[in-house]
Coordinates of C-alpha atoms and ligand atoms in Angstrom, one line a residue:
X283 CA -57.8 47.4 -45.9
X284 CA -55.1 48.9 -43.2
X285 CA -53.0 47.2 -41.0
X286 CA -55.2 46.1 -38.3
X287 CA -57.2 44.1 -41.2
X288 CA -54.5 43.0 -43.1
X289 CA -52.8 41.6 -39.5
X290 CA -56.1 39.3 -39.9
X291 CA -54.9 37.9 -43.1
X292 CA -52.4 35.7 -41.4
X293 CA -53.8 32.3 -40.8
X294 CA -53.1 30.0 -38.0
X295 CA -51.7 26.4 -38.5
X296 CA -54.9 25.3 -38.1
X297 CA -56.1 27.5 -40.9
X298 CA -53.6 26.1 -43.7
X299 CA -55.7 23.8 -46.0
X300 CA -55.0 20.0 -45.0
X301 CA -53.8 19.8 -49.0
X302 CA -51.8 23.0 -49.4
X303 CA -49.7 22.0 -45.9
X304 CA -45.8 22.0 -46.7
X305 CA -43.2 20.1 -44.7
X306 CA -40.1 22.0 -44.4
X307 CA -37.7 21.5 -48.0
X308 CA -34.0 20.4 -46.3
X309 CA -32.1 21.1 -49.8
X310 CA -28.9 19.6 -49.8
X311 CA -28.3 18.3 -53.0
X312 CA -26.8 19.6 -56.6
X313 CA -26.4 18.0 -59.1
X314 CA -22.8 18.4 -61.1
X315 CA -21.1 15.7 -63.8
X316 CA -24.6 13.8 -63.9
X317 CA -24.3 13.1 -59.8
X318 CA -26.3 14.2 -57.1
X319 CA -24.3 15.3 -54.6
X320 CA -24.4 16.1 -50.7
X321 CA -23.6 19.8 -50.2
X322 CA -21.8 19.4 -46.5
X323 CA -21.2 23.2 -46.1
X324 CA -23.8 25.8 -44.8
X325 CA -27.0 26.7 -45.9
X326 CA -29.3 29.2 -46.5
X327 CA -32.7 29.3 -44.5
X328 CA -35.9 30.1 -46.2
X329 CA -38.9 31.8 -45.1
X330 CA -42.2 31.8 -46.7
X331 CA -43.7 35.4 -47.4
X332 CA -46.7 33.8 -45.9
X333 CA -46.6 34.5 -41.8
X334 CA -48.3 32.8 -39.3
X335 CA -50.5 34.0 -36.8
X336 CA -48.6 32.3 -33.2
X337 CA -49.8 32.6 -30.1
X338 CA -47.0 35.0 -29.2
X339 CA -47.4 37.2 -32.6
X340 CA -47.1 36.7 -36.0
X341 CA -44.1 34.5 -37.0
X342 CA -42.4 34.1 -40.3
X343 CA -42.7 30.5 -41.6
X344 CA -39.6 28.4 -42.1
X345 CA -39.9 27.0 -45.2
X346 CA -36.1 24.9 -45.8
X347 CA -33.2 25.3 -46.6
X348 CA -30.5 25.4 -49.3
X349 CA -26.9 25.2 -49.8
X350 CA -25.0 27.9 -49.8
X351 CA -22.1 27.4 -52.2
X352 CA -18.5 28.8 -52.4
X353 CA -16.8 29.6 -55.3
X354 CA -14.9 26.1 -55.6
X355 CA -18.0 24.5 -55.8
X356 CA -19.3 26.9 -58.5
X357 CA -15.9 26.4 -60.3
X358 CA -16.3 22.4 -60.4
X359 CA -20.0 22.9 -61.9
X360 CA -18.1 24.9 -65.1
X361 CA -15.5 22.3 -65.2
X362 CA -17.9 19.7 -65.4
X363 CA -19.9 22.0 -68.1
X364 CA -17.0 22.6 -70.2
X365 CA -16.1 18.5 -70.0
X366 CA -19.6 18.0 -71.2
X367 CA -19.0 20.3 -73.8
X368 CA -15.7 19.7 -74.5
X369 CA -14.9 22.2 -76.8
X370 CA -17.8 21.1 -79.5
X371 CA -16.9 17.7 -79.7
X372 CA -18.8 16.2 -76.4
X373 CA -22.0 13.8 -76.4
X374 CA -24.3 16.3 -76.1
X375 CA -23.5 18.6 -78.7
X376 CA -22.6 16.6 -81.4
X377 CA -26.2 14.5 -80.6
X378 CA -28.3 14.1 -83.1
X379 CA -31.4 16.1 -83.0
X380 CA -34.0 13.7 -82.3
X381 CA -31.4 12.3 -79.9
X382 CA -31.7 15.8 -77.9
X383 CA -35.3 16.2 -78.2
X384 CA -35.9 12.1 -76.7
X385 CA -33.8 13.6 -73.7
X386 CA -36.4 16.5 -73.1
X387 CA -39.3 14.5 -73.8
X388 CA -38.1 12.3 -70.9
X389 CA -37.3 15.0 -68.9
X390 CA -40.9 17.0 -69.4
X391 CA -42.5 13.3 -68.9
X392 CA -40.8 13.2 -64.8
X393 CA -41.3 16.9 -64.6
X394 CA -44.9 16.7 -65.5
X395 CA -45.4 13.8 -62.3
X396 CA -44.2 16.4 -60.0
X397 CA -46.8 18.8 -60.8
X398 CA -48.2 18.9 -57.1
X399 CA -45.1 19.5 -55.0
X400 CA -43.7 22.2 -57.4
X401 CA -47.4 24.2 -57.4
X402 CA -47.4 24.1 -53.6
X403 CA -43.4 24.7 -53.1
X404 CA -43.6 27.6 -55.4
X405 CA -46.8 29.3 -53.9
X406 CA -45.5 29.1 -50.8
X407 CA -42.2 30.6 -51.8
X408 CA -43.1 33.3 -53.5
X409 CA -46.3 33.9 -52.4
X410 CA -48.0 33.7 -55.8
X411 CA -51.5 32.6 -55.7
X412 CA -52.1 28.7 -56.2
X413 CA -54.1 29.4 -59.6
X414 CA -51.4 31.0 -60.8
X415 CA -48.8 28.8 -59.1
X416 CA -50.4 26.1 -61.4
X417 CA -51.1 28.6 -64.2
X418 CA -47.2 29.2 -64.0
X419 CA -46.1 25.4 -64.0
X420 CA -48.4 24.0 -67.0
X421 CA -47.3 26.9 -69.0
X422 CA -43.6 25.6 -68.6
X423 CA -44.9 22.6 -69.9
X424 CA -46.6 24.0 -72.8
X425 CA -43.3 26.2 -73.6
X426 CA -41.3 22.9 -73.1
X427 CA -43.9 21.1 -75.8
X428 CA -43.7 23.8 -78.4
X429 CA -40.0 24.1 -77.8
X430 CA -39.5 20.4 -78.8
X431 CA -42.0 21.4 -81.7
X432 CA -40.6 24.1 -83.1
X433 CA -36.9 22.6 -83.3
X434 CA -38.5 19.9 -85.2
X435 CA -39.7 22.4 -87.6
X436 CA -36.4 24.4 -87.9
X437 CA -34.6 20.6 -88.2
X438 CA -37.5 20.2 -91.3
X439 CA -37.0 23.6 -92.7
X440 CA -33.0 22.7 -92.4
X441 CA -33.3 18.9 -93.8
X442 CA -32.4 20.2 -97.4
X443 CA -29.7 21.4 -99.3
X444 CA -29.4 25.2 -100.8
X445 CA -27.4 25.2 -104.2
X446 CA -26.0 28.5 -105.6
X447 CA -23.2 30.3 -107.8
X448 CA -21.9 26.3 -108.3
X449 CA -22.2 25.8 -104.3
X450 CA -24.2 23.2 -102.3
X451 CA -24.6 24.0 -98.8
X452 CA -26.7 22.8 -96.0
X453 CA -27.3 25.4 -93.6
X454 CA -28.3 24.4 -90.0
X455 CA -27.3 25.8 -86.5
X456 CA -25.5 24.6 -84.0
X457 CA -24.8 25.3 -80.1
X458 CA -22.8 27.9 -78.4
X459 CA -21.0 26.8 -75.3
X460 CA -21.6 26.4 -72.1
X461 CA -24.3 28.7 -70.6
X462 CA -25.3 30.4 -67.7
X463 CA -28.7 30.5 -66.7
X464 CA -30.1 32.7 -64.3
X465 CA -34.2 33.7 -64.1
X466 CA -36.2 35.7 -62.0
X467 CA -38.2 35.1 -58.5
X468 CA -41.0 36.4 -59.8
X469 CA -41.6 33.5 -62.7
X470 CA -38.6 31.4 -60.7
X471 CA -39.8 28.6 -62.8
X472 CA -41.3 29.5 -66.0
X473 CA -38.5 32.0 -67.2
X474 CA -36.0 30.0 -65.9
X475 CA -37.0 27.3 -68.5
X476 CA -37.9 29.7 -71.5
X477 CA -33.9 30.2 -71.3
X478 CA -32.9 26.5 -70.0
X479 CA -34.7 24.1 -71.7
X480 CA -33.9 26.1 -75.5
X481 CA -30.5 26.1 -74.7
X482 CA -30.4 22.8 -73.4
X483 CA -32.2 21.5 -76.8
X484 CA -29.9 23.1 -79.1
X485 CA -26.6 21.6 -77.8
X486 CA -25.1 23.2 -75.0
X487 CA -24.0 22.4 -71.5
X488 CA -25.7 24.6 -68.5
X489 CA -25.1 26.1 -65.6
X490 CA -28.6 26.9 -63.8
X491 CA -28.8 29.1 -60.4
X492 CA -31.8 29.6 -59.3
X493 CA -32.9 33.2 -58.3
X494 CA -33.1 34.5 -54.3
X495 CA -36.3 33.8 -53.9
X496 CA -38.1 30.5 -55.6
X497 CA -35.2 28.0 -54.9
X498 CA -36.5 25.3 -53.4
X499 CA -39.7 24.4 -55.8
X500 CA -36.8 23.3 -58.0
X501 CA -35.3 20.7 -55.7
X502 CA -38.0 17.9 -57.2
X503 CA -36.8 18.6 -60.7
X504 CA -32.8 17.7 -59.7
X505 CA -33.3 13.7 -60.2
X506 CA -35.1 14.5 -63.3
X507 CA -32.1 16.2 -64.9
X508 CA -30.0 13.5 -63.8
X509 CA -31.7 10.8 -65.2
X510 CA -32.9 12.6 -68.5
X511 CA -28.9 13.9 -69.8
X512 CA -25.6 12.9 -70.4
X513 CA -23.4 13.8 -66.9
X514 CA -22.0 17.6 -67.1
X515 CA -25.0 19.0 -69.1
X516 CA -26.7 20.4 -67.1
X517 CA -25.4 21.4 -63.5
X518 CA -26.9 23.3 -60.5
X519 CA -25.6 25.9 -58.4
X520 CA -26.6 27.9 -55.4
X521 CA -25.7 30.5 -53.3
X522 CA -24.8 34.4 -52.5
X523 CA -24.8 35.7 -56.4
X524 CA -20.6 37.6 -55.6
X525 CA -19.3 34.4 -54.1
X526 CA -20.7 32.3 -56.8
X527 CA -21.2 34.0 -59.8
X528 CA -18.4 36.6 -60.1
X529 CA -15.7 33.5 -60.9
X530 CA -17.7 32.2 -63.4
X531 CA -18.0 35.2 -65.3
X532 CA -14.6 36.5 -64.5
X533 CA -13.0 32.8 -66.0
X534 CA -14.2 33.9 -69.6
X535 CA -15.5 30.6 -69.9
X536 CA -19.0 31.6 -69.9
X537 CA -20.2 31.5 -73.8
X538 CA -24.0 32.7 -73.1
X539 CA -25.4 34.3 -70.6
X540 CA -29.3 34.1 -70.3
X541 CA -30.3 36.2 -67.1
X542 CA -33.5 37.5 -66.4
X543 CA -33.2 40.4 -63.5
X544 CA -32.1 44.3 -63.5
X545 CA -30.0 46.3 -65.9
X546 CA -27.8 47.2 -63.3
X547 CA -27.1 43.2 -62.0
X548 CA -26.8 42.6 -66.0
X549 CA -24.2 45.4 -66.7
X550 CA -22.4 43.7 -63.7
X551 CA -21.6 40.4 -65.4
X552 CA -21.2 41.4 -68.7
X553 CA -18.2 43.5 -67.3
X554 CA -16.8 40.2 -65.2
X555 CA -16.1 38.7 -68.7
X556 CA -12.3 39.0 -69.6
X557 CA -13.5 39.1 -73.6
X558 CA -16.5 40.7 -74.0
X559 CA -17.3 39.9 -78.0
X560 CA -17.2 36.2 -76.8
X561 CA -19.9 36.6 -74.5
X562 CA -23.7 36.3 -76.0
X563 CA -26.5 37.7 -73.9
X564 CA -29.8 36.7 -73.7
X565 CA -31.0 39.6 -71.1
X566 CA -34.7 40.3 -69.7
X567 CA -34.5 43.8 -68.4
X568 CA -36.3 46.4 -66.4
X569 CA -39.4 47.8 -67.9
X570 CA -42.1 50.9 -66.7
X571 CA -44.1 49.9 -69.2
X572 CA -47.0 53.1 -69.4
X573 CA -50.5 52.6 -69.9
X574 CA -52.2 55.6 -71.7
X575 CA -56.1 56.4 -71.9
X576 CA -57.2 58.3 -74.6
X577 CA -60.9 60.7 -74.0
X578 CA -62.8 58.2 -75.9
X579 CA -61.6 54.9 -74.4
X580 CA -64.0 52.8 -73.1
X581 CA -63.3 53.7 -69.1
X582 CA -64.7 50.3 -67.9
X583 CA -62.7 48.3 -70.0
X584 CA -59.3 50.5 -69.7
X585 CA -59.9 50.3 -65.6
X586 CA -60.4 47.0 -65.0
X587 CA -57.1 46.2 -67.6
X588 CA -54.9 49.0 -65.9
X589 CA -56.0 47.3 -62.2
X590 CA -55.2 44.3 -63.1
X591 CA -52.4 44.7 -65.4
X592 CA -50.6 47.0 -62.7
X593 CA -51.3 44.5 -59.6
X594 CA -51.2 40.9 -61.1
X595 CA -49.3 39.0 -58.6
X596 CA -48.8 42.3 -57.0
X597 CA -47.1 44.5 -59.8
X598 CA -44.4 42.2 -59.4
X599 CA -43.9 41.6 -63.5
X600 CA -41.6 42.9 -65.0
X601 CA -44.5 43.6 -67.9
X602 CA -46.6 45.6 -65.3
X603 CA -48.3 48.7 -66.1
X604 CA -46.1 50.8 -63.7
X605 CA -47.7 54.3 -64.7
X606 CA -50.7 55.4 -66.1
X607 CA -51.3 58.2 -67.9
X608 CA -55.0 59.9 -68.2
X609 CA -56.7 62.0 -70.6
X610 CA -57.8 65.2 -68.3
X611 CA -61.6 64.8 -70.2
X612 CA -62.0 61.5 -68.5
X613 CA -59.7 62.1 -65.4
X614 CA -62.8 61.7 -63.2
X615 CA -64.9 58.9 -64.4
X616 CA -61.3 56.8 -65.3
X617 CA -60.2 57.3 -61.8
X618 CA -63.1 56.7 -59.8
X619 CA -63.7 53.6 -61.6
X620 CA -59.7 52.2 -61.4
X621 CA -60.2 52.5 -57.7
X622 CA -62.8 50.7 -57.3
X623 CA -61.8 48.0 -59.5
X624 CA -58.5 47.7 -57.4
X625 CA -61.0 48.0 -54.0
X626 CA -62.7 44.5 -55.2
X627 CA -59.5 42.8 -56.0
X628 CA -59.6 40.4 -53.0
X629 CA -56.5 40.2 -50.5
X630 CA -55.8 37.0 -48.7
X631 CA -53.4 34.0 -48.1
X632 CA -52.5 32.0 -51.5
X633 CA -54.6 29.9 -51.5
X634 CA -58.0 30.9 -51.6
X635 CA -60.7 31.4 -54.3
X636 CA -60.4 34.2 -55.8
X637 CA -57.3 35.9 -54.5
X638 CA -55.4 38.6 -56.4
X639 CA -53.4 40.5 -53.7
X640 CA -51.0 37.9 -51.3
X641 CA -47.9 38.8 -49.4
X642 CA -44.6 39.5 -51.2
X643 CA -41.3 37.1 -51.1
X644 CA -39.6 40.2 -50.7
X645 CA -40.2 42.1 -47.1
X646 CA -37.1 44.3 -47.5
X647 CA -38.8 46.2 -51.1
X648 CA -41.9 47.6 -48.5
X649 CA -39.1 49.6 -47.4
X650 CA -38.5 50.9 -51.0
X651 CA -42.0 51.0 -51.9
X652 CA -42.9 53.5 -48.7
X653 CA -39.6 56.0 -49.8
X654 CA -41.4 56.0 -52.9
X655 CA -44.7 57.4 -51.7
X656 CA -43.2 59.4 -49.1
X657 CA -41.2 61.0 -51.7
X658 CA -44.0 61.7 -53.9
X659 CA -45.8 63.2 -51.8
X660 CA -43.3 65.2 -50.6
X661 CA -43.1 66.6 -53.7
X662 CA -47.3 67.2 -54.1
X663 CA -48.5 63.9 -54.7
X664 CA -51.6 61.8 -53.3
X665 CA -52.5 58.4 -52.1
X666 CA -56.3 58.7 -53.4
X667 CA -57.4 55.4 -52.8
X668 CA -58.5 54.4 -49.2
X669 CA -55.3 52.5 -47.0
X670 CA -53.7 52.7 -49.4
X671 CA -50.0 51.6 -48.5
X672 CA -50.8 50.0 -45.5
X673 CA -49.3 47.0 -44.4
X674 CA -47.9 44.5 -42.1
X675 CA -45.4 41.9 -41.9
X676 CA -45.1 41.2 -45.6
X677 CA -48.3 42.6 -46.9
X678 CA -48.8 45.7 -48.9
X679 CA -52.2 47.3 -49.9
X680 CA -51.8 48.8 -53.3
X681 CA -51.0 52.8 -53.0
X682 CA -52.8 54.6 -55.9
X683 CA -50.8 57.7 -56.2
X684 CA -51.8 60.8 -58.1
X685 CA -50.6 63.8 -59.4
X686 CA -47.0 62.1 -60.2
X687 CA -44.6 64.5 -61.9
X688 CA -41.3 64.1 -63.2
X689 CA -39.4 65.0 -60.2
X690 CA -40.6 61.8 -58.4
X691 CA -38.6 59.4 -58.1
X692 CA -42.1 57.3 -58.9
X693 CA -41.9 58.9 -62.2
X694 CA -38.7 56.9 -63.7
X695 CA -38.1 54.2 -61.2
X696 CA -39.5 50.6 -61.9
X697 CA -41.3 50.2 -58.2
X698 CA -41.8 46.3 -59.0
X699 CA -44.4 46.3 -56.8
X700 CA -48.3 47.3 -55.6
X701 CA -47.2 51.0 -55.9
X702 CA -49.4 52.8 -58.9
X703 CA -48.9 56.0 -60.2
X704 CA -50.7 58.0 -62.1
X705 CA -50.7 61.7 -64.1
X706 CA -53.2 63.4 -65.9
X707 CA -52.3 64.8 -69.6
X708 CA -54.2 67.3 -72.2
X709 CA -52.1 67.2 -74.9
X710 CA -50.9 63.1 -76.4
X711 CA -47.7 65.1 -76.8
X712 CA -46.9 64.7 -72.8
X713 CA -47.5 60.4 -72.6
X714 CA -45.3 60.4 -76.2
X715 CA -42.4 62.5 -74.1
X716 CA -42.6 59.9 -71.0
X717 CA -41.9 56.8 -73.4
X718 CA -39.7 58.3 -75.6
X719 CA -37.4 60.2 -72.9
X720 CA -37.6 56.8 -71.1
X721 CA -34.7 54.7 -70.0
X722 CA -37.0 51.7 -70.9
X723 CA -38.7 50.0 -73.8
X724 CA -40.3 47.0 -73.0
X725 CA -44.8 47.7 -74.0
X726 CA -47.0 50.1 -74.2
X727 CA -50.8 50.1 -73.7
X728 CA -53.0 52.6 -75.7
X729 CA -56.9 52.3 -74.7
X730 CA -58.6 54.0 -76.9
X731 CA -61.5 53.8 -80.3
X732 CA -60.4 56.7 -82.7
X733 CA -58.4 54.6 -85.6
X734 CA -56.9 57.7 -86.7
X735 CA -55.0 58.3 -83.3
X736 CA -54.5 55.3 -82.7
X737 CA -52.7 54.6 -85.8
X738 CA -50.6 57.5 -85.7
X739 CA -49.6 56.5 -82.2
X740 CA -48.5 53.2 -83.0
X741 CA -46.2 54.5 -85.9
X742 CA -44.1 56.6 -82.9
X743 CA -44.5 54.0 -81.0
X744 CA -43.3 50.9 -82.2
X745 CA -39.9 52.5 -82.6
X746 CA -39.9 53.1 -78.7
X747 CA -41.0 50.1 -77.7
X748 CA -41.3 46.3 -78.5
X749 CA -45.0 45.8 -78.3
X750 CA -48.0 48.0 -78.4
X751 CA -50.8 46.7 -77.4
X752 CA -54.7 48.1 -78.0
X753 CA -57.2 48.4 -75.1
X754 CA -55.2 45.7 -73.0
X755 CA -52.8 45.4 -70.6
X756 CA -49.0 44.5 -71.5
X757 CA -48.4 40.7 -71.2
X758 CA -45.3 38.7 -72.1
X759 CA -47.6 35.9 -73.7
X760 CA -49.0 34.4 -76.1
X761 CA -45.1 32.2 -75.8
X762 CA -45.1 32.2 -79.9
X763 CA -44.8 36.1 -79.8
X764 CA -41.4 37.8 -79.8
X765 CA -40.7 38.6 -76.1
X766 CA -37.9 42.1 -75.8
X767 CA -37.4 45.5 -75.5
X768 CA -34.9 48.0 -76.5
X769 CA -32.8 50.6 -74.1
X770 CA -32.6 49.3 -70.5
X771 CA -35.2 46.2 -71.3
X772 CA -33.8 43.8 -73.1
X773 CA -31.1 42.2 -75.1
X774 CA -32.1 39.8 -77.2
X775 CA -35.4 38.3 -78.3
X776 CA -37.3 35.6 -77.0
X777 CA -40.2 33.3 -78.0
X778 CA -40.4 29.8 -78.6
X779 CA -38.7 29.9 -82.2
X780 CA -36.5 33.1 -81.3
X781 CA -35.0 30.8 -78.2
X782 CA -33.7 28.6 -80.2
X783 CA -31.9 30.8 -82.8
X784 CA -30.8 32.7 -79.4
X785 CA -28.8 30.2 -78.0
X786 CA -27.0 28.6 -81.3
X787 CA -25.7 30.1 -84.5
X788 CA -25.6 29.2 -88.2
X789 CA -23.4 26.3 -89.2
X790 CA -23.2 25.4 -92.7
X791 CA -21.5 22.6 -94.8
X792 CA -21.1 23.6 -98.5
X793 CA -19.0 22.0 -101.2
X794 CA -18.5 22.4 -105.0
X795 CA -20.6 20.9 -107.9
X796 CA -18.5 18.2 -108.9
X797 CA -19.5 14.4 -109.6
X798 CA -16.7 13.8 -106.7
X799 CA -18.3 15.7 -104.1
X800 CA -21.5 14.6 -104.6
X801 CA -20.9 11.2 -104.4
X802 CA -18.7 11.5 -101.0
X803 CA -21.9 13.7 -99.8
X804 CA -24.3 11.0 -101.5
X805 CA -22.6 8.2 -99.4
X806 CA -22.3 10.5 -96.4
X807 CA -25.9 10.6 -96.3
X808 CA -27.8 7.5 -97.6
X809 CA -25.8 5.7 -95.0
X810 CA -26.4 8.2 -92.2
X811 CA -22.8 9.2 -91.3
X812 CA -22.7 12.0 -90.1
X813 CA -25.4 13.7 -87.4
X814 CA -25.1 17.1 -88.8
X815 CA -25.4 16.2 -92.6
X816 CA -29.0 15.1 -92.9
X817 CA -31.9 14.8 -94.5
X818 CA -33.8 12.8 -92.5
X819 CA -37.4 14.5 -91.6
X820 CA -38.1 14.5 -87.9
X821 CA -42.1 13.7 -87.7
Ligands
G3H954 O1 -41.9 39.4 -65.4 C1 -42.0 39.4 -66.6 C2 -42.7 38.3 -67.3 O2 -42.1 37.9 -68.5 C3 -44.1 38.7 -67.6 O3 -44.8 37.7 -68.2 O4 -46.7 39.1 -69.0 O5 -46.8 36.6 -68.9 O6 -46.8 37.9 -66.8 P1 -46.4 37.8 -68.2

């Protein structure tokens, strides 16, 4: 596809689906102490990634607006998340358990009538394709489920008392503080929830920004918040990240910080905290995550996982394959069939059937992804599959690129993007360097049949990376599996049971054997006292 074709992409009004048609999003609400309030200050315009085709060109598509918030504002929102808090001793974290989760069920039970408008918002946002716009939304709703779930299962496992060396103790957690959250543009609103909606649950007070891009597809879930929790829990903020951020983290009275985005960003913040060993992280990093075919894998299955794995929603994961290493026996018969899998992915607008390859939220990383290639192939590298790297307005035809050696900057750089390269090896001992020598450590994918190898690779490489996975491409899911890396990749581990543990910590009550105790703990707890000491069972 090159540029003149892709230019075709671009519908006309009169093109856009009568259902998938969007009237502009005017954001000027937030919502801080449990109110919904007017933000009177200016605002930021948003443009889809998806341009249309004008009668004088092709035009980017206004798609609303948000406020832009100064640091005041941002200031009030921890205020009123420390109030909530207060220290431990507010409504929300001293709630009982099935007090929290009735809050979240009400929540999920609004945010699931909004299905609709947040799909269409967030496709035309960020420019990921409707199926996976749904795909995206009712797996935040699954993850919301088994959160709920799974802290009834830790309440369970928690409901009884431990008794050693003379001491009875009930060990159960408890919440953290107030916290932070900040996700990513490309799953604006399934990673901002895998962070939100745990820490929410387990008793503390948030502070939710949405990232750059993927703003507005949250504007329909505002209400819901403020009908479904007690005022100051949870509070919005928007804006430039240096006006708004930088005071919050700088006051010190940020407890957690759950931020999905680049080392670099995340090194930021950490430093703006005036006592460091106060501050938790939960951190989603960078990742080059290397895919690595063996002679004997089976070429059609390893090509049409590496395609896909490398261009789902356009590379833009942060669990892409974002290099590709080939055995030189198979070097032909792999590439040849790669690139053809990659020319039958279909490009188009959102919306349609079918469509892999859609315009990017980001126009200013084509830019970045064309310094890439040209520096490659400064260096002796290829583009070997046909246009590839065209583009036009906010479209970009994948850019297989060959021959890609250590001195590119394609070899160490996470591209984010439809950029692919990929290097030819004879000896295992060359893909083994790359991810050991790596700044990163998210996944790894080996395709491949011979047990013996593969076992022996997977004994190196578990301690380089956080998931290996056989003969597929790297994925984040299934939600119930640990989610982290080590190096530059992560901090912290999540899933839907490791969320929770994240974002609280151990809290026990323990007292003496003594006829005494037991009866002040006996009392405490046939007559429901207290909402930490329990034994009830939540069904
Ligand atoms: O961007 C990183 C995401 O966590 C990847 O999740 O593997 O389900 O696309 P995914």
């Amino acid at each position: 596809m090159n540029s003149m074709e892709i230019k075709k992409l671009y519908p006309n009004r009169f093109q856009i689906p009568q259902d998938k048609h969007i009237k502009a999003v005017i954001q000027k609400e937030y919502l801080i102490e449990g109110k919904i309030k007017k933000h009177e200050g200016p605002r930021q315009k948003v443009y889809s990634p998806i341009m249309i085709n004008e009668k004088d060109g092709i035009k980017p598509y206004f798609l609303g607006e948000y406020p832009l918030m100064d640091k005041n504002q941002a200031l009030k929102a921890l205020e009123s998340a420390q109030k909530a808090y207060s220290k431990g001793s507010g409504l929300w974290p001293t709630m009982r358990t099935q007090e929290r989760i009735s809050c979240v069920e009400n929540f999920l039970s609004i945010m699931k009538t909004k299905r609709e408008e947040i799909i269409n918002i967030l496709m035309w946002e960020i420019g990921k394709s409707f199926s996976d716009s749904a795909k995206e939304f009712d797996r935040t709703v699954e993850y919301v489920a088994d959160t709920i779930n799974a802290l009834k299962e830790l309440d369970r496992n928690s409901s009884r008392f431990s008794f050693a060396s003379g001491i009875y103790g009930q060990i159960k957690r408890s919440p953290l503080g107030v916290v932070l959250c900040m996700g990513p543009y490309n799953y604006p609103l399934n990673e901002t929830f895998t962070t939100l909606i745990p820490a929410l649950i387990m008793g503390n007070t948030v502070i939710f920004k949405p990232p750059k891009f993927g703003v507005l597809l949250h504007k329909p879930l505002i209400e819901a918040f403020a009908k479904s929790f007690p005022p100051g829990v949870v509070n919005t903020i928007y804006g430039d990240g240096k006006e708004i951020i930088t005071p919050l983290m700088g006051s010190g009275k940020i407890d957690v910080l759950a931020f999905i985005g680049s080392s670099k960003v995340a090194d930021i913040l950490k430093k703006l905290h005036p006592y460091p060993h106060r501050l938790r992280c939960v951190l989603g990093l960078d990742a080059k995550n290397a895919a690595i075919i063996l002679q004997d894998a089976d070429i059609e299955n390893a090509a049409k996982e590496c395609a896909t794995g490398a261009l789902s929603f356009n590379g833009q994961r942060c669990t892409a394959l974002k290099i590709i290493f080939i055995h030189k026996k198979i070097k032909k018969q792999f590439t040849e069939t790669f690139i053809s899998k990659i020319s039958n992915l279909k490009a188009g607008m959102p919306w349609e059937n079918g469509v892999f390859l859609t315009p990017i939220p980001d126009d200013s990383r084509i830019n970045y992804f064309e310094e890439l290639i040209k520096d490659a192939q400064k260096k002796g590298a290829k583009i070997i599959n046909d246009n590839g790297g065209s583009h036009f307005g906010t479209f970009f035809y994948p850019a297989v690129i060959s021959q890609v050696n250590e001195d590119m900057r394609l070899w160490r750089e996470e591209q984010f993007g439809p950029v692919i390269p990929i290097t030819y090896f004879d000896s295992i001992k060359e893909p083994l360097e790359y991810v050991i020598n790596s700044n990163f450590g998210q996944q790894v994918s080996i395709f491949g049949r011979d047990s013996s190898q593969i076992a022996s690779l997977t004994d190196i490489l578990v301690n380089q990376v956080s998931r290996v996975n056989l003969n597929s491409q790297c994925q984040r899911g299934p939600d119930i599996f640990p989610f982290t890396g080590r190096k530059d990749s992560a901090e912290g581990t999540l899933s839907v049971s490791d969320a929770l543990r994240v974002f609280s910590i151990r809290a026990l009550f323990a007292f003496k054997d003594s006829n005494e105790n037991k009866k002040t703990v006996d009392e405490i707890l046939k007559k429901g006292k207290s909402k930490f000491l329990s034994t009830d069972y939540i069904f």
